[in-house]
Amino acid sequence: WADGDDGVTVVNEDFNIVITKEGCTGECRINTSTEEISVVENPVCEDVEVEIVNLLEDGDMEADGVAAWEVRNQAVVTKESRGEEGEGKVLRITKPIGSTSNSPYVEQLVLDPEKTYSITGEGRQKPGITGMFVRIAVFEGNNFIVQGLSNVEGWGDFDMEFVSDGGNSLALYCVGDPLSEEAWCEFDNLVLTEVVSSE
């Protein structure tokens, strides 16, 4: 700035602007005479580590006990060793001999209405029993969204995206008809995340 007839004279000078957003940094030069903008340095982006927040308590099944899960429909719920399939624990839902329910389950009330979620994980059933379903279910009033693994004796994968329109329950089911013998289903490495639009 300098003195002029009107008291102030603007001295045009070029200047640089450094722009940083979401881990990326770039630099532009602005010519104040021509109002042209030129790139001094193209944006350079650092790797931004995105933290995945699992909305399920004890989704990895490594906690002692089963206090994180609400037990329903005569389910017998325990933690078991994953055994030869790998280290760590799994959540087992057992349907006892003579049980009057063919769909014991556990649940957590972790969903909010009108939000989109993703659920991944693994499930398997007791070998040698047919007609069994290892299921993840999301209640929607009187209806529910289901992803199931049918007659899986080895570990199978869950991978589902869904919108919670009303209910807040995410449930793990062990479904089957045999009443004359004990049956069980196991779950491990469950991750529930909210899907957020990038727009």
JSON list of C-alpha atoms in Angstrom, two decimals:
[
{"chain": "A", "resi": 1, "resn": "TRP", "atom": "CA", "xyz": [0.00, 0.00, 0.00]},
{"chain": "A", "resi": 2, "resn": "ALA", "atom": "CA", "xyz": [1.17, 3.60, -0.76]},
{"chain": "A", "resi": 3, "resn": "ASP", "atom": "CA", "xyz": [-0.15, 7.15, -0.48]},
{"chain": "A", "resi": 4, "resn": "GLY", "atom": "CA", "xyz": [-2.03, 8.50, -3.53]},
{"chain": "A", "resi": 5, "resn": "ASP", "atom": "CA", "xyz": [-4.37, 11.29, -4.53]},
{"chain": "A", "resi": 6, "resn": "ASP", "atom": "CA", "xyz": [-7.25, 9.59, -2.80]},
{"chain": "A", "resi": 7, "resn": "GLY", "atom": "CA", "xyz": [-5.14, 8.68, 0.16]},
{"chain": "A", "resi": 8, "resn": "VAL", "atom": "CA", "xyz": [-4.43, 5.08, -0.82]},
{"chain": "A", "resi": 9, "resn": "THR", "atom": "CA", "xyz": [-2.94, 3.43, -3.88]},
{"chain": "A", "resi": 10, "resn": "VAL", "atom": "CA", "xyz": [-3.12, -0.34, -4.28]},
{"chain": "A", "resi": 11, "resn": "VAL", "atom": "CA", "xyz": [0.12, -1.91, -5.46]},
{"chain": "A", "resi": 12, "resn": "ASN", "atom": "CA", "xyz": [-0.74, -5.11, -7.32]},
{"chain": "A", "resi": 13, "resn": "GLU", "atom": "CA", "xyz": [1.43, -8.02, -6.32]},
{"chain": "A", "resi": 14, "resn": "ASP", "atom": "CA", "xyz": [1.18, -11.66, -7.28]},
{"chain": "A", "resi": 15, "resn": "PHE", "atom": "CA", "xyz": [0.79, -14.08, -4.42]},
{"chain": "A", "resi": 16, "resn": "ASN", "atom": "CA", "xyz": [0.57, -17.78, -3.78]},
{"chain": "A", "resi": 17, "resn": "ILE", "atom": "CA", "xyz": [-2.17, -19.70, -2.04]},
{"chain": "A", "resi": 18, "resn": "VAL", "atom": "CA", "xyz": [-1.57, -23.06, -0.40]},
{"chain": "A", "resi": 19, "resn": "ILE", "atom": "CA", "xyz": [-4.70, -25.21, -0.35]},
{"chain": "A", "resi": 20, "resn": "THR", "atom": "CA", "xyz": [-5.06, -28.17, 1.98]},
{"chain": "A", "resi": 21, "resn": "LYS", "atom": "CA", "xyz": [-8.02, -30.51, 2.13]},
{"chain": "A", "resi": 22, "resn": "GLU", "atom": "CA", "xyz": [-8.44, -34.04, 3.46]},
{"chain": "A", "resi": 23, "resn": "GLY", "atom": "CA", "xyz": [-4.74, -34.82, 3.52]},
{"chain": "A", "resi": 24, "resn": "CYS", "atom": "CA", "xyz": [-3.96, -33.21, 0.13]},
{"chain": "A", "resi": 25, "resn": "THR", "atom": "CA", "xyz": [-1.83, -30.07, -0.30]},
{"chain": "A", "resi": 26, "resn": "GLY", "atom": "CA", "xyz": [-1.37, -28.00, -3.45]},
{"chain": "A", "resi": 27, "resn": "GLU", "atom": "CA", "xyz": [-0.21, -24.47, -4.31]},
{"chain": "A", "resi": 28, "resn": "CYS", "atom": "CA", "xyz": [-1.56, -21.92, -6.80]},
{"chain": "A", "resi": 29, "resn": "ARG", "atom": "CA", "xyz": [-0.21, -18.51, -7.88]},
{"chain": "A", "resi": 30, "resn": "ILE", "atom": "CA", "xyz": [-2.65, -15.68, -8.54]},
{"chain": "A", "resi": 31, "resn": "ASN", "atom": "CA", "xyz": [-1.69, -12.85, -10.91]},
{"chain": "A", "resi": 32, "resn": "THR", "atom": "CA", "xyz": [-3.59, -9.84, -9.58]},
{"chain": "A", "resi": 33, "resn": "SER", "atom": "CA", "xyz": [-3.11, -7.89, -12.81]},
{"chain": "A", "resi": 34, "resn": "THR", "atom": "CA", "xyz": [-4.55, -10.48, -15.19]},
{"chain": "A", "resi": 35, "resn": "GLU", "atom": "CA", "xyz": [-6.57, -12.42, -12.61]},
{"chain": "A", "resi": 36, "resn": "GLU", "atom": "CA", "xyz": [-5.00, -15.59, -13.95]},
{"chain": "A", "resi": 37, "resn": "ILE", "atom": "CA", "xyz": [-4.45, -18.56, -11.68]},
{"chain": "A", "resi": 38, "resn": "SER", "atom": "CA", "xyz": [-1.59, -20.92, -12.35]},
{"chain": "A", "resi": 39, "resn": "VAL", "atom": "CA", "xyz": [-0.60, -24.11, -10.62]},
{"chain": "A", "resi": 40, "resn": "VAL", "atom": "CA", "xyz": [2.69, -23.89, -8.78]},
{"chain": "A", "resi": 41, "resn": "GLU", "atom": "CA", "xyz": [2.55, -27.34, -7.27]},
{"chain": "A", "resi": 42, "resn": "ASN", "atom": "CA", "xyz": [0.08, -30.07, -8.13]},
{"chain": "A", "resi": 43, "resn": "PRO", "atom": "CA", "xyz": [-1.79, -31.51, -5.16]},
{"chain": "A", "resi": 44, "resn": "VAL", "atom": "CA", "xyz": [0.14, -34.07, -3.18]},
{"chain": "A", "resi": 45, "resn": "CYS", "atom": "CA", "xyz": [-1.94, -36.38, -1.04]},
{"chain": "A", "resi": 46, "resn": "GLU", "atom": "CA", "xyz": [-0.79, -38.26, 1.98]},
{"chain": "A", "resi": 47, "resn": "ASP", "atom": "CA", "xyz": [-2.34, -41.59, 2.83]},
{"chain": "A", "resi": 48, "resn": "VAL", "atom": "CA", "xyz": [-5.22, -40.87, 5.15]},
{"chain": "A", "resi": 49, "resn": "GLU", "atom": "CA", "xyz": [-5.97, -43.69, 7.54]},
{"chain": "A", "resi": 50, "resn": "VAL", "atom": "CA", "xyz": [-9.71, -44.22, 7.83]},
{"chain": "A", "resi": 51, "resn": "GLU", "atom": "CA", "xyz": [-10.78, -45.64, 11.16]},
{"chain": "A", "resi": 52, "resn": "ILE", "atom": "CA", "xyz": [-13.45, -48.31, 10.86]},
{"chain": "A", "resi": 53, "resn": "VAL", "atom": "CA", "xyz": [-15.87, -48.08, 13.76]},
{"chain": "A", "resi": 54, "resn": "ASN", "atom": "CA", "xyz": [-17.56, -51.40, 14.50]},
{"chain": "A", "resi": 55, "resn": "LEU", "atom": "CA", "xyz": [-21.01, -50.64, 15.90]},
{"chain": "A", "resi": 56, "resn": "LEU", "atom": "CA", "xyz": [-21.27, -54.11, 17.41]},
{"chain": "A", "resi": 57, "resn": "GLU", "atom": "CA", "xyz": [-19.95, -54.67, 20.88]},
{"chain": "A", "resi": 58, "resn": "ASP", "atom": "CA", "xyz": [-17.77, -57.80, 20.91]},
{"chain": "A", "resi": 59, "resn": "GLY", "atom": "CA", "xyz": [-18.13, -58.28, 17.16]},
{"chain": "A", "resi": 60, "resn": "ASP", "atom": "CA", "xyz": [-14.77, -60.05, 17.07]},
{"chain": "A", "resi": 61, "resn": "MET", "atom": "CA", "xyz": [-16.07, -62.43, 19.78]},
{"chain": "A", "resi": 62, "resn": "GLU", "atom": "CA", "xyz": [-12.88, -62.12, 21.82]},
{"chain": "A", "resi": 63, "resn": "ALA", "atom": "CA", "xyz": [-14.49, -60.80, 25.02]},
{"chain": "A", "resi": 64, "resn": "ASP", "atom": "CA", "xyz": [-14.93, -63.19, 27.92]},
{"chain": "A", "resi": 65, "resn": "GLY", "atom": "CA", "xyz": [-18.55, -64.23, 28.24]},
{"chain": "A", "resi": 66, "resn": "VAL", "atom": "CA", "xyz": [-21.60, -63.23, 26.22]},
{"chain": "A", "resi": 67, "resn": "ALA", "atom": "CA", "xyz": [-22.88, -60.20, 28.14]},
{"chain": "A", "resi": 68, "resn": "ALA", "atom": "CA", "xyz": [-22.85, -58.04, 24.98]},
{"chain": "A", "resi": 69, "resn": "TRP", "atom": "CA", "xyz": [-25.64, -60.12, 23.43]},
{"chain": "A", "resi": 70, "resn": "GLU", "atom": "CA", "xyz": [-29.33, -60.32, 24.39]},
{"chain": "A", "resi": 71, "resn": "VAL", "atom": "CA", "xyz": [-30.38, -63.99, 24.36]},
{"chain": "A", "resi": 72, "resn": "ARG", "atom": "CA", "xyz": [-33.75, -64.96, 22.82]},
{"chain": "A", "resi": 73, "resn": "ASN", "atom": "CA", "xyz": [-35.90, -68.01, 21.97]},
{"chain": "A", "resi": 74, "resn": "GLN", "atom": "CA", "xyz": [-34.32, -70.55, 24.34]},
{"chain": "A", "resi": 75, "resn": "ALA", "atom": "CA", "xyz": [-30.84, -70.07, 22.89]},
{"chain": "A", "resi": 76, "resn": "VAL", "atom": "CA", "xyz": [-27.90, -71.45, 24.83]},
{"chain": "A", "resi": 77, "resn": "VAL", "atom": "CA", "xyz": [-25.05, -69.05, 24.10]},
{"chain": "A", "resi": 78, "resn": "THR", "atom": "CA", "xyz": [-21.37, -69.69, 24.82]},
{"chain": "A", "resi": 79, "resn": "LYS", "atom": "CA", "xyz": [-17.92, -68.70, 23.67]},
{"chain": "A", "resi": 80, "resn": "GLU", "atom": "CA", "xyz": [-15.89, -71.51, 22.10]},
{"chain": "A", "resi": 81, "resn": "SER", "atom": "CA", "xyz": [-12.39, -71.85, 20.69]},
{"chain": "A", "resi": 82, "resn": "ARG", "atom": "CA", "xyz": [-12.11, -71.48, 16.94]},
{"chain": "A", "resi": 83, "resn": "GLY", "atom": "CA", "xyz": [-9.84, -74.51, 17.08]},
{"chain": "A", "resi": 84, "resn": "GLU", "atom": "CA", "xyz": [-7.99, -75.69, 13.98]},
{"chain": "A", "resi": 85, "resn": "GLU", "atom": "CA", "xyz": [-9.60, -72.96, 11.89]},
{"chain": "A", "resi": 86, "resn": "GLY", "atom": "CA", "xyz": [-7.56, -70.30, 13.67]},
{"chain": "A", "resi": 87, "resn": "GLU", "atom": "CA", "xyz": [-6.84, -68.75, 17.00]},
{"chain": "A", "resi": 88, "resn": "GLY", "atom": "CA", "xyz": [-9.35, -66.91, 19.14]},
{"chain": "A", "resi": 89, "resn": "LYS", "atom": "CA", "xyz": [-12.96, -67.34, 20.16]},
{"chain": "A", "resi": 90, "resn": "VAL", "atom": "CA", "xyz": [-16.29, -67.67, 18.38]},
{"chain": "A", "resi": 91, "resn": "LEU", "atom": "CA", "xyz": [-19.87, -67.08, 19.51]},
{"chain": "A", "resi": 92, "resn": "ARG", "atom": "CA", "xyz": [-21.87, -70.32, 19.56]},
{"chain": "A", "resi": 93, "resn": "ILE", "atom": "CA", "xyz": [-25.68, -70.43, 19.61]},
{"chain": "A", "resi": 94, "resn": "THR", "atom": "CA", "xyz": [-26.89, -73.89, 20.61]},
{"chain": "A", "resi": 95, "resn": "LYS", "atom": "CA", "xyz": [-30.37, -75.28, 20.01]},
{"chain": "A", "resi": 96, "resn": "PRO", "atom": "CA", "xyz": [-30.75, -77.87, 22.78]},
{"chain": "A", "resi": 97, "resn": "ILE", "atom": "CA", "xyz": [-32.37, -81.27, 22.35]},
{"chain": "A", "resi": 98, "resn": "GLY", "atom": "CA", "xyz": [-36.12, -80.96, 22.82]},
{"chain": "A", "resi": 99, "resn": "SER", "atom": "CA", "xyz": [-36.19, -77.19, 22.42]},
{"chain": "A", "resi": 100, "resn": "THR", "atom": "CA", "xyz": [-39.62, -75.93, 21.42]},
{"chain": "A", "resi": 101, "resn": "SER", "atom": "CA", "xyz": [-38.10, -73.11, 19.37]},
{"chain": "A", "resi": 102, "resn": "ASN", "atom": "CA", "xyz": [-36.58, -73.74, 15.96]},
{"chain": "A", "resi": 103, "resn": "SER", "atom": "CA", "xyz": [-34.96, -70.30, 15.80]},
{"chain": "A", "resi": 104, "resn": "PRO", "atom": "CA", "xyz": [-32.86, -69.40, 18.85]},
{"chain": "A", "resi": 105, "resn": "TYR", "atom": "CA", "xyz": [-31.03, -66.12, 18.43]},
{"chain": "A", "resi": 106, "resn": "VAL", "atom": "CA", "xyz": [-29.11, -63.28, 20.03]},
{"chain": "A", "resi": 107, "resn": "GLU", "atom": "CA", "xyz": [-29.37, -59.59, 19.24]},
{"chain": "A", "resi": 108, "resn": "GLN", "atom": "CA", "xyz": [-27.95, -56.13, 19.83]},
{"chain": "A", "resi": 109, "resn": "LEU", "atom": "CA", "xyz": [-30.05, -52.95, 19.57]},
{"chain": "A", "resi": 110, "resn": "VAL", "atom": "CA", "xyz": [-27.57, -50.87, 17.60]},
{"chain": "A", "resi": 111, "resn": "LEU", "atom": "CA", "xyz": [-29.38, -49.57, 14.50]},
{"chain": "A", "resi": 112, "resn": "ASP", "atom": "CA", "xyz": [-30.92, -46.17, 13.81]},
{"chain": "A", "resi": 113, "resn": "PRO", "atom": "CA", "xyz": [-33.84, -45.62, 11.41]},
{"chain": "A", "resi": 114, "resn": "GLU", "atom": "CA", "xyz": [-33.26, -44.48, 7.83]},
{"chain": "A", "resi": 115, "resn": "LYS", "atom": "CA", "xyz": [-29.54, -45.21, 7.87]},
{"chain": "A", "resi": 116, "resn": "THR", "atom": "CA", "xyz": [-27.57, -47.51, 5.58]},
{"chain": "A", "resi": 117, "resn": "TYR", "atom": "CA", "xyz": [-25.35, -50.16, 7.11]},
{"chain": "A", "resi": 118, "resn": "SER", "atom": "CA", "xyz": [-22.89, -52.83, 6.03]},
{"chain": "A", "resi": 119, "resn": "ILE", "atom": "CA", "xyz": [-22.41, -56.11, 7.90]},
{"chain": "A", "resi": 120, "resn": "THR", "atom": "CA", "xyz": [-19.62, -58.59, 7.20]},
{"chain": "A", "resi": 121, "resn": "GLY", "atom": "CA", "xyz": [-18.42, -61.66, 9.06]},
{"chain": "A", "resi": 122, "resn": "GLU", "atom": "CA", "xyz": [-18.32, -65.44, 9.15]},
{"chain": "A", "resi": 123, "resn": "GLY", "atom": "CA", "xyz": [-20.69, -68.23, 10.15]},
{"chain": "A", "resi": 124, "resn": "ARG", "atom": "CA", "xyz": [-20.85, -72.02, 10.26]},
{"chain": "A", "resi": 125, "resn": "GLN", "atom": "CA", "xyz": [-22.99, -74.82, 11.69]},
{"chain": "A", "resi": 126, "resn": "LYS", "atom": "CA", "xyz": [-22.52, -78.13, 13.46]},
{"chain": "A", "resi": 127, "resn": "PRO", "atom": "CA", "xyz": [-21.40, -80.71, 10.86]},
{"chain": "A", "resi": 128, "resn": "GLY", "atom": "CA", "xyz": [-23.70, -83.51, 9.80]},
{"chain": "A", "resi": 129, "resn": "ILE", "atom": "CA", "xyz": [-27.05, -81.81, 10.37]},
{"chain": "A", "resi": 130, "resn": "THR", "atom": "CA", "xyz": [-29.18, -80.88, 7.36]},
{"chain": "A", "resi": 131, "resn": "GLY", "atom": "CA", "xyz": [-31.87, -78.23, 7.18]},
{"chain": "A", "resi": 132, "resn": "MET", "atom": "CA", "xyz": [-29.91, -75.69, 9.20]},
{"chain": "A", "resi": 133, "resn": "PHE", "atom": "CA", "xyz": [-29.56, -71.98, 8.46]},
{"chain": "A", "resi": 134, "resn": "VAL", "atom": "CA", "xyz": [-26.95, -69.63, 9.94]},
{"chain": "A", "resi": 135, "resn": "ARG", "atom": "CA", "xyz": [-28.56, -66.22, 9.63]},
{"chain": "A", "resi": 136, "resn": "ILE", "atom": "CA", "xyz": [-28.07, -62.53, 10.23]},
{"chain": "A", "resi": 137, "resn": "ALA", "atom": "CA", "xyz": [-31.41, -60.71, 10.42]},
{"chain": "A", "resi": 138, "resn": "VAL", "atom": "CA", "xyz": [-32.50, -57.09, 10.67]},
{"chain": "A", "resi": 139, "resn": "PHE", "atom": "CA", "xyz": [-36.00, -56.50, 12.02]},
{"chain": "A", "resi": 140, "resn": "GLU", "atom": "CA", "xyz": [-38.26, -54.08, 10.12]},
{"chain": "A", "resi": 141, "resn": "GLY", "atom": "CA", "xyz": [-41.50, -54.08, 12.12]},
{"chain": "A", "resi": 142, "resn": "ASN", "atom": "CA", "xyz": [-43.21, -57.39, 11.33]},
{"chain": "A", "resi": 143, "resn": "ASN", "atom": "CA", "xyz": [-40.79, -58.08, 8.50]},
{"chain": "A", "resi": 144, "resn": "PHE", "atom": "CA", "xyz": [-37.07, -58.57, 8.47]},
{"chain": "A", "resi": 145, "resn": "ILE", "atom": "CA", "xyz": [-34.16, -58.55, 6.07]},
{"chain": "A", "resi": 146, "resn": "VAL", "atom": "CA", "xyz": [-32.16, -61.77, 6.13]},
{"chain": "A", "resi": 147, "resn": "GLN", "atom": "CA", "xyz": [-28.86, -63.03, 4.84]},
{"chain": "A", "resi": 148, "resn": "GLY", "atom": "CA", "xyz": [-28.39, -66.74, 5.50]},
{"chain": "A", "resi": 149, "resn": "LEU", "atom": "CA", "xyz": [-25.89, -69.53, 5.01]},
{"chain": "A", "resi": 150, "resn": "SER", "atom": "CA", "xyz": [-27.57, -72.88, 4.37]},
{"chain": "A", "resi": 151, "resn": "ASN", "atom": "CA", "xyz": [-25.97, -76.19, 5.37]},
{"chain": "A", "resi": 152, "resn": "VAL", "atom": "CA", "xyz": [-22.47, -74.72, 5.79]},
{"chain": "A", "resi": 153, "resn": "GLU", "atom": "CA", "xyz": [-20.13, -76.98, 7.74]},
{"chain": "A", "resi": 154, "resn": "GLY", "atom": "CA", "xyz": [-17.05, -74.90, 7.00]},
{"chain": "A", "resi": 155, "resn": "TRP", "atom": "CA", "xyz": [-16.90, -71.15, 7.50]},
{"chain": "A", "resi": 156, "resn": "GLY", "atom": "CA", "xyz": [-19.02, -69.12, 5.10]},
{"chain": "A", "resi": 157, "resn": "ASP", "atom": "CA", "xyz": [-18.95, -65.35, 4.59]},
{"chain": "A", "resi": 158, "resn": "PHE", "atom": "CA", "xyz": [-21.61, -62.76, 5.30]},
{"chain": "A", "resi": 159, "resn": "ASP", "atom": "CA", "xyz": [-21.57, -59.52, 3.29]},
{"chain": "A", "resi": 160, "resn": "MET", "atom": "CA", "xyz": [-24.75, -57.45, 3.26]},
{"chain": "A", "resi": 161, "resn": "GLU", "atom": "CA", "xyz": [-25.69, -53.79, 2.87]},
{"chain": "A", "resi": 162, "resn": "PHE", "atom": "CA", "xyz": [-29.12, -52.69, 4.04]},
{"chain": "A", "resi": 163, "resn": "VAL", "atom": "CA", "xyz": [-31.25, -49.72, 5.08]},
{"chain": "A", "resi": 164, "resn": "SER", "atom": "CA", "xyz": [-32.77, -49.77, 8.55]},
{"chain": "A", "resi": 165, "resn": "ASP", "atom": "CA", "xyz": [-36.23, -48.33, 7.99]},
{"chain": "A", "resi": 166, "resn": "GLY", "atom": "CA", "xyz": [-37.58, -48.77, 11.48]},
{"chain": "A", "resi": 167, "resn": "GLY", "atom": "CA", "xyz": [-36.22, -51.47, 13.75]},
{"chain": "A", "resi": 168, "resn": "ASN", "atom": "CA", "xyz": [-33.04, -51.15, 15.78]},
{"chain": "A", "resi": 169, "resn": "SER", "atom": "CA", "xyz": [-32.20, -54.85, 16.23]},
{"chain": "A", "resi": 170, "resn": "LEU", "atom": "CA", "xyz": [-29.46, -56.79, 14.50]},
{"chain": "A", "resi": 171, "resn": "ALA", "atom": "CA", "xyz": [-29.85, -60.50, 15.28]},
{"chain": "A", "resi": 172, "resn": "LEU", "atom": "CA", "xyz": [-27.83, -63.69, 14.82]},
{"chain": "A", "resi": 173, "resn": "TYR", "atom": "CA", "xyz": [-29.99, -66.77, 14.25]},
{"chain": "A", "resi": 174, "resn": "CYS", "atom": "CA", "xyz": [-29.47, -70.51, 14.33]},
{"chain": "A", "resi": 175, "resn": "VAL", "atom": "CA", "xyz": [-32.49, -71.86, 12.47]},
{"chain": "A", "resi": 176, "resn": "GLY", "atom": "CA", "xyz": [-33.43, -75.52, 12.01]},
{"chain": "A", "resi": 177, "resn": "ASP", "atom": "CA", "xyz": [-36.07, -78.17, 12.62]},
{"chain": "A", "resi": 178, "resn": "PRO", "atom": "CA", "xyz": [-34.23, -81.09, 14.25]},
{"chain": "A", "resi": 179, "resn": "LEU", "atom": "CA", "xyz": [-35.57, -81.50, 17.78]},
{"chain": "A", "resi": 180, "resn": "SER", "atom": "CA", "xyz": [-34.08, -84.93, 18.45]},
{"chain": "A", "resi": 181, "resn": "GLU", "atom": "CA", "xyz": [-30.47, -83.80, 18.45]},
{"chain": "A", "resi": 182, "resn": "GLU", "atom": "CA", "xyz": [-28.48, -80.81, 19.57]},
{"chain": "A", "resi": 183, "resn": "ALA", "atom": "CA", "xyz": [-27.55, -78.33, 16.86]},
{"chain": "A", "resi": 184, "resn": "TRP", "atom": "CA", "xyz": [-25.42, -75.21, 16.91]},
{"chain": "A", "resi": 185, "resn": "CYS", "atom": "CA", "xyz": [-24.28, -72.30, 14.79]},
{"chain": "A", "resi": 186, "resn": "GLU", "atom": "CA", "xyz": [-21.14, -70.21, 15.25]},
{"chain": "A", "resi": 187, "resn": "PHE", "atom": "CA", "xyz": [-20.33, -66.60, 14.34]},
{"chain": "A", "resi": 188, "resn": "ASP", "atom": "CA", "xyz": [-17.03, -64.75, 14.20]},
{"chain": "A", "resi": 189, "resn": "ASN", "atom": "CA", "xyz": [-15.41, -61.51, 13.04]},
{"chain": "A", "resi": 190, "resn": "LEU", "atom": "CA", "xyz": [-18.65, -59.55, 12.62]},
{"chain": "A", "resi": 191, "resn": "VAL", "atom": "CA", "xyz": [-18.22, -55.90, 11.62]},
{"chain": "A", "resi": 192, "resn": "LEU", "atom": "CA", "xyz": [-21.21, -53.56, 11.42]},
{"chain": "A", "resi": 193, "resn": "THR", "atom": "CA", "xyz": [-20.54, -50.09, 9.99]},
{"chain": "A", "resi": 194, "resn": "GLU", "atom": "CA", "xyz": [-22.66, -47.18, 8.87]},
{"chain": "A", "resi": 195, "resn": "VAL", "atom": "CA", "xyz": [-22.37, -46.44, 5.15]},
{"chain": "A", "resi": 196, "resn": "VAL", "atom": "CA", "xyz": [-21.93, -42.70, 4.70]},
{"chain": "A", "resi": 197, "resn": "SER", "atom": "CA", "xyz": [-22.38, -41.11, 1.27]},
{"chain": "A", "resi": 198, "resn": "SER", "atom": "CA", "xyz": [-19.34, -39.26, -0.06]},
{"chain": "A", "resi": 199, "resn": "GLU", "atom": "CA", "xyz": [-21.53, -36.67, -1.81]}
]
